[in-house]
Each structure stands twice: as structure tokens, then as C-alpha cells.
Amino acid sequence: MVIKILYDEEKAFEGYLTGWGFSCLVDGRVLFDTGGSATGLLKNLKRAGVNISGIETVVISHDHWDHIGGLWPLLNKAPKARVYVCHNSGGAFKKKVLKNGSDIVEVKDFARIAPGIFTSGEFCTRYKDKPLAEQALVIKTSRGIVLIAGCAHPGIVKLINRAKLKFPAESLLMAMGGFHLKDSSKQVIKGTVKRLKELGLKQVAPLHCSGVDAQSEFQKAYGNNFIKVAVGQEISL
Ligand SMILES: [Fe+2]
Ligand SMILES: [Fe+2]
């Protein structure tokens, strides 16, 4: 199983565009989020040598602009892709996906998406005084469970706990993505790092809205198990 990073503020190689948002491709077939801009996503998919029409599934963590920016042009190029959105996503967003003629799956509960790849199910929370629904990807590998979060607005610990609950016999290998700690206090950041360590999470790859303070705190606590990722990188699991 390989995860290709396709959208972030940092790049690992020349020829990629960067920007605020997140996207990655899992196992060559499941695209998780679509970044903040269509131009960036399409350019990066091309640069990474991804066959866009081969994308079978798109999973949208939540309907914020920096995760759905490349969705519409992508669906034009991969019209058969099935789109997984949270059941409680914004009505206008869901309508737009349907209007686009896409095969839409409204996610409520934990479910299998592809071999070894699952949705966490939706978490309903609030963000900036508005209701927000978010889902994460849960991947079962031979080395343990990997969780990929878009922004983790409900809290990265909550997302990890759900993955642990669904696979109680598996170890927690890695959490990757946006941990949404960029505006959090030192105390909250330290508490989160401590809790993830207690849960037995072996590796972390925080990016996007995780924030630099949280990244350095994770780096301190995880050492070699802090995985620095950026656009263009591939992580083999
Ligand atoms: Fe975000
Ligand atoms: Fe967000």
C-alpha cells in the first residue's frame, strides 16, 4: 500500500505546486480530499504520474474549501469515480456533487471503501459556530492501522479512538494529515501528544492545519517516528 501526497503547503520535489489544503492518493485508487485549488491538484496528479481516469473513489473528509478545491475538474476527468461524502455535509455541497452526475455515497457509519481501506464514519462537530461533519480514512496494513485525517476538526484523538475501537486487535501504526492544532494552546498540544502516545500510536505525520508548534512538539516526542511529509512524497506501508 502506497500513499502519495498530492496537496500541501510544502513540496519534496520540484515541479509540484503547493497551497493551503490537503490531498493524497491511497493505493493508486482512492483519492482522499482534493486540496485548495483545481490547478494545483491537477498539476500535481500529472507530475506524480497518476492515471486520473483510474481513480475509482474520491473521499471528501469535510466540505471546507481547502479540501474540495479540485473536486469538480477532477470528476470531469474521472466521471466514474464514486464520491464518499459525510451524510451531514452542507446541503449545497451535496447537491453540487449530485448535479455533477456523480455516484455519491453518504457516509454515516464506519464502512469498507476498498480492500483494506475504510471510512471512519462521520463525526458531527461545530466549527466557527457552524455544524460540521468530518470523516477520516482508516487503512489496515500488515504493520498496523493507519489513519489519515483531513483537518481533524472533531479532534485527532477522537478519530484515532474510533479506529482503535474498530480494530481492537491491531496496533496503531500511524496518524497522518491535518491535526488542527495550529490555534491550540501549548497545553492542548502537549495533552494531545501525550494521549496519542498513551494510545500506543507508533508514528505521526502531521501537516496542513497541524501547525508548526504541534509539529515540533510531536517531533520532540516521537523522534525518528515523526515522519516529515510533503507534496510528491510516497509513503509505503
Ligand atoms: Fe483544512
Ligand atoms: Fe477544515
PDB file of C-alpha atoms in Angstrom, residues 25-171:
ATOM      1  CA  LEU A  25      -3.875   9.114  -3.109  1.00  0.00           C
ATOM      2  CA  VAL A  26      -4.062   5.732  -1.409  1.00  0.00           C
ATOM      3  CA  ASP A  27      -3.189   2.528  -3.232  1.00  0.00           C
ATOM      4  CA  GLY A  28      -3.447   4.285  -6.626  1.00  0.00           C
ATOM      5  CA  ARG A  29      -7.217   4.266  -6.445  1.00  0.00           C
ATOM      6  CA  VAL A  30      -8.691   6.136  -3.502  1.00  0.00           C
ATOM      7  CA  LEU A  31      -8.218   9.911  -3.577  1.00  0.00           C
ATOM      8  CA  PHE A  32      -8.652  11.464  -0.144  1.00  0.00           C
ATOM      9  CA  ASP A  33      -9.552  15.170  -0.387  1.00  0.00           C
ATOM     10  CA  THR A  34      -8.721  17.396  -3.334  1.00  0.00           C
ATOM     11  CA  GLY A  35      -6.715  20.336  -1.971  1.00  0.00           C
ATOM     12  CA  GLY A  36      -7.486  24.029  -2.170  1.00  0.00           C
ATOM     13  CA  SER A  37      -7.185  24.574  -5.920  1.00  0.00           C
ATOM     14  CA  ALA A  38      -8.002  22.636  -9.050  1.00  0.00           C
ATOM     15  CA  THR A  39      -4.905  23.936 -10.838  1.00  0.00           C
ATOM     16  CA  GLY A  40      -2.651  22.655  -8.068  1.00  0.00           C
ATOM     17  CA  LEU A  41      -4.311  19.278  -7.755  1.00  0.00           C
ATOM     18  CA  LEU A  42      -4.376  18.525 -11.483  1.00  0.00           C
ATOM     19  CA  LYS A  43      -0.797  19.678 -11.961  1.00  0.00           C
ATOM     20  CA  ASN A  44       0.399  17.536  -9.051  1.00  0.00           C
ATOM     21  CA  LEU A  45      -1.520  14.457 -10.192  1.00  0.00           C
ATOM     22  CA  LYS A  46       0.121  14.809 -13.592  1.00  0.00           C
ATOM     23  CA  ARG A  47       3.579  15.404 -12.114  1.00  0.00           C
ATOM     24  CA  ALA A  48       3.138  12.311  -9.902  1.00  0.00           C
ATOM     25  CA  GLY A  49       2.226  10.240 -12.965  1.00  0.00           C
ATOM     26  CA  VAL A  50      -1.236   9.358 -11.694  1.00  0.00           C
ATOM     27  CA  ASN A  51      -3.703   7.996 -14.206  1.00  0.00           C
ATOM     28  CA  ILE A  52      -6.655  10.219 -13.260  1.00  0.00           C
ATOM     29  CA  SER A  53      -9.256   8.150 -15.079  1.00  0.00           C
ATOM     30  CA  GLY A  54      -8.134   5.190 -12.961  1.00  0.00           C
ATOM     31  CA  ILE A  55      -9.274   6.883  -9.752  1.00  0.00           C
ATOM     32  CA  GLU A  56     -12.231   4.785  -8.633  1.00  0.00           C
ATOM     33  CA  THR A  57     -13.108   6.568  -5.449  1.00  0.00           C
ATOM     34  CA  VAL A  58     -12.894  10.074  -4.002  1.00  0.00           C
ATOM     35  CA  VAL A  59     -13.390  10.520  -0.273  1.00  0.00           C
ATOM     36  CA  ILE A  60     -14.068  14.045   0.950  1.00  0.00           C
ATOM     37  CA  SER A  61     -13.188  14.430   4.622  1.00  0.00           C
ATOM     38  CA  HIS A  62     -15.324  17.559   5.021  1.00  0.00           C
ATOM     39  CA  ASP A  63     -16.658  20.285   2.765  1.00  0.00           C
ATOM     40  CA  HIS A  64     -14.204  23.090   3.577  1.00  0.00           C
ATOM     41  CA  TRP A  65     -12.772  24.858   0.504  1.00  0.00           C
ATOM     42  CA  ASP A  66      -9.232  23.631   1.120  1.00  0.00           C
ATOM     43  CA  HIS A  67     -10.367  20.004   0.780  1.00  0.00           C
ATOM     44  CA  ILE A  68     -12.834  20.279  -2.114  1.00  0.00           C
ATOM     45  CA  GLY A  69     -10.949  22.796  -4.303  1.00  0.00           C
ATOM     46  CA  GLY A  70     -10.008  20.303  -7.014  1.00  0.00           C
ATOM     47  CA  LEU A  71     -13.113  18.127  -6.865  1.00  0.00           C
ATOM     48  CA  TRP A  72     -15.144  19.374  -9.808  1.00  0.00           C
ATOM     49  CA  PRO A  73     -12.461  19.315 -12.547  1.00  0.00           C
ATOM     50  CA  LEU A  74     -11.241  16.016 -11.150  1.00  0.00           C
ATOM     51  CA  LEU A  75     -14.697  14.471 -11.527  1.00  0.00           C
ATOM     52  CA  ASN A  76     -14.808  15.701 -15.124  1.00  0.00           C
ATOM     53  CA  LYS A  77     -11.681  13.664 -15.791  1.00  0.00           C
ATOM     54  CA  ALA A  78     -12.763  10.685 -13.682  1.00  0.00           C
ATOM     55  CA  PRO A  79     -16.532  10.628 -14.291  1.00  0.00           C
ATOM     56  CA  LYS A  80     -16.968   7.102 -12.985  1.00  0.00           C
ATOM     57  CA  ALA A  81     -15.443   7.858  -9.609  1.00  0.00           C
ATOM     58  CA  ARG A  82     -17.698   7.253  -6.654  1.00  0.00           C
ATOM     59  CA  VAL A  83     -17.693  10.147  -4.185  1.00  0.00           C
ATOM     60  CA  TYR A  84     -17.924   9.478  -0.445  1.00  0.00           C
ATOM     61  CA  VAL A  85     -19.204  12.484   1.487  1.00  0.00           C
ATOM     62  CA  CYS A  86     -20.425  12.846   5.055  1.00  0.00           C
ATOM     63  CA  HIS A  87     -24.190  12.470   5.366  1.00  0.00           C
ATOM     64  CA  ASN A  88     -24.262  15.736   7.309  1.00  0.00           C
ATOM     65  CA  SER A  89     -22.124  17.702   4.825  1.00  0.00           C
ATOM     66  CA  GLY A  90     -23.561  21.030   3.731  1.00  0.00           C
ATOM     67  CA  GLY A  91     -26.692  20.649   1.593  1.00  0.00           C
ATOM     68  CA  ALA A  92     -25.375  22.893  -1.183  1.00  0.00           C
ATOM     69  CA  PHE A  93     -22.200  20.826  -1.433  1.00  0.00           C
ATOM     70  CA  LYS A  94     -24.063  17.506  -1.652  1.00  0.00           C
ATOM     71  CA  LYS A  95     -26.447  18.963  -4.239  1.00  0.00           C
ATOM     72  CA  LYS A  96     -23.492  20.066  -6.350  1.00  0.00           C
ATOM     73  CA  VAL A  97     -21.978  16.562  -6.270  1.00  0.00           C
ATOM     74  CA  LEU A  98     -25.317  15.063  -7.326  1.00  0.00           C
ATOM     75  CA  LYS A  99     -25.852  17.703 -10.021  1.00  0.00           C
ATOM     76  CA  ASN A 100     -22.463  16.795 -11.378  1.00  0.00           C
ATOM     77  CA  GLY A 101     -23.910  13.341 -12.093  1.00  0.00           C
ATOM     78  CA  SER A 102     -21.548  11.616  -9.679  1.00  0.00           C
ATOM     79  CA  ASP A 103     -22.241   8.396  -7.894  1.00  0.00           C
ATOM     80  CA  ILE A 104     -22.495   9.651  -4.315  1.00  0.00           C
ATOM     81  CA  VAL A 105     -22.206   7.644  -1.094  1.00  0.00           C
ATOM     82  CA  GLU A 106     -23.425   9.424   2.006  1.00  0.00           C
ATOM     83  CA  VAL A 107     -21.387   8.214   4.940  1.00  0.00           C
ATOM     84  CA  LYS A 108     -22.843   7.835   8.412  1.00  0.00           C
ATOM     85  CA  ASP A 109     -21.058   4.838   9.867  1.00  0.00           C
ATOM     86  CA  PHE A 110     -17.711   3.085   9.649  1.00  0.00           C
ATOM     87  CA  ALA A 111     -17.646   1.189   6.328  1.00  0.00           C
ATOM     88  CA  ARG A 112     -15.325  -0.542   3.896  1.00  0.00           C
ATOM     89  CA  ILE A 113     -14.403   1.501   0.813  1.00  0.00           C
ATOM     90  CA  ALA A 114     -11.846  -0.754  -0.924  1.00  0.00           C
ATOM     91  CA  PRO A 115      -9.693  -3.705   0.174  1.00  0.00           C
ATOM     92  CA  GLY A 116      -8.025  -2.641   3.429  1.00  0.00           C
ATOM     93  CA  ILE A 117      -9.396   0.922   3.174  1.00  0.00           C
ATOM     94  CA  PHE A 118     -12.285   2.136   5.339  1.00  0.00           C
ATOM     95  CA  THR A 119     -14.097   5.327   6.263  1.00  0.00           C
ATOM     96  CA  SER A 120     -14.123   6.111   9.971  1.00  0.00           C
ATOM     97  CA  GLY A 121     -17.764   7.127   9.651  1.00  0.00           C
ATOM     98  CA  GLU A 122     -18.810  10.713  10.186  1.00  0.00           C
ATOM     99  CA  PHE A 123     -18.177  12.803  13.274  1.00  0.00           C
ATOM    100  CA  CYS A 124     -20.531  15.723  13.784  1.00  0.00           C
ATOM    101  CA  THR A 125     -18.976  18.708  15.464  1.00  0.00           C
ATOM    102  CA  ARG A 126     -19.059  22.505  15.256  1.00  0.00           C
ATOM    103  CA  TYR A 127     -16.503  24.816  13.660  1.00  0.00           C
ATOM    104  CA  LYS A 128     -16.672  28.612  13.823  1.00  0.00           C
ATOM    105  CA  ASP A 129     -20.223  28.384  15.157  1.00  0.00           C
ATOM    106  CA  LYS A 130     -21.435  26.200  12.324  1.00  0.00           C
ATOM    107  CA  PRO A 131     -22.209  22.470  12.255  1.00  0.00           C
ATOM    108  CA  LEU A 132     -19.504  20.427  10.589  1.00  0.00           C
ATOM    109  CA  ALA A 133     -19.296  16.748   9.635  1.00  0.00           C
ATOM    110  CA  GLU A 134     -15.957  15.070   9.011  1.00  0.00           C
ATOM    111  CA  GLN A 135     -14.744  11.566   8.184  1.00  0.00           C
ATOM    112  CA  ALA A 136     -11.221  10.126   8.100  1.00  0.00           C
ATOM    113  CA  LEU A 137      -9.643   7.208   6.255  1.00  0.00           C
ATOM    114  CA  VAL A 138      -8.658   4.105   8.176  1.00  0.00           C
ATOM    115  CA  ILE A 139      -6.207   1.769   6.456  1.00  0.00           C
ATOM    116  CA  LYS A 140      -5.432  -1.736   7.621  1.00  0.00           C
ATOM    117  CA  THR A 141      -1.849  -2.718   6.826  1.00  0.00           C
ATOM    118  CA  SER A 142       0.236  -5.727   7.829  1.00  0.00           C
ATOM    119  CA  ARG A 143       2.112  -3.434  10.252  1.00  0.00           C
ATOM    120  CA  GLY A 144      -0.959  -1.912  11.882  1.00  0.00           C
ATOM    121  CA  ILE A 145      -3.668   0.689  11.407  1.00  0.00           C
ATOM    122  CA  VAL A 146      -3.023   3.988   9.609  1.00  0.00           C
ATOM    123  CA  LEU A 147      -5.402   6.900   9.999  1.00  0.00           C
ATOM    124  CA  ILE A 148      -5.485   9.791   7.525  1.00  0.00           C
ATOM    125  CA  ALA A 149      -7.260  12.955   8.649  1.00  0.00           C
ATOM    126  CA  GLY A 150      -8.259  15.972   6.537  1.00  0.00           C
ATOM    127  CA  CYS A 151      -8.427  18.615   9.281  1.00  0.00           C
ATOM    128  CA  ALA A 152      -9.412  16.532  12.334  1.00  0.00           C
ATOM    129  CA  HIS A 153     -11.867  19.213  13.464  1.00  0.00           C
ATOM    130  CA  PRO A 154     -13.538  16.711  15.825  1.00  0.00           C
ATOM    131  CA  GLY A 155     -10.087  16.114  17.396  1.00  0.00           C
ATOM    132  CA  ILE A 156      -7.341  13.756  16.275  1.00  0.00           C
ATOM    133  CA  VAL A 157      -7.633  11.722  19.494  1.00  0.00           C
ATOM    134  CA  LYS A 158     -11.322  11.076  18.803  1.00  0.00           C
ATOM    135  CA  LEU A 159     -10.532   9.892  15.270  1.00  0.00           C
ATOM    136  CA  ILE A 160      -7.784   7.577  16.480  1.00  0.00           C
ATOM    137  CA  ASN A 161     -10.049   6.203  19.179  1.00  0.00           C
ATOM    138  CA  ARG A 162     -12.637   5.270  16.569  1.00  0.00           C
ATOM    139  CA  ALA A 163     -10.000   3.420  14.525  1.00  0.00           C
ATOM    140  CA  LYS A 164      -8.832   1.607  17.651  1.00  0.00           C
ATOM    141  CA  LEU A 165     -12.391   0.652  18.524  1.00  0.00           C
ATOM    142  CA  LYS A 166     -12.959  -0.840  15.079  1.00  0.00           C
ATOM    143  CA  PHE A 167      -9.683  -2.788  15.051  1.00  0.00           C
ATOM    144  CA  PRO A 168      -9.058  -3.627  18.711  1.00  0.00           C
ATOM    145  CA  ALA A 169      -6.600  -6.415  17.933  1.00  0.00           C
ATOM    146  CA  GLU A 170      -4.410  -4.265  15.654  1.00  0.00           C
ATOM    147  CA  SER A 171      -1.644  -1.915  16.681  1.00  0.00           C
TER     148      SER A 171
END
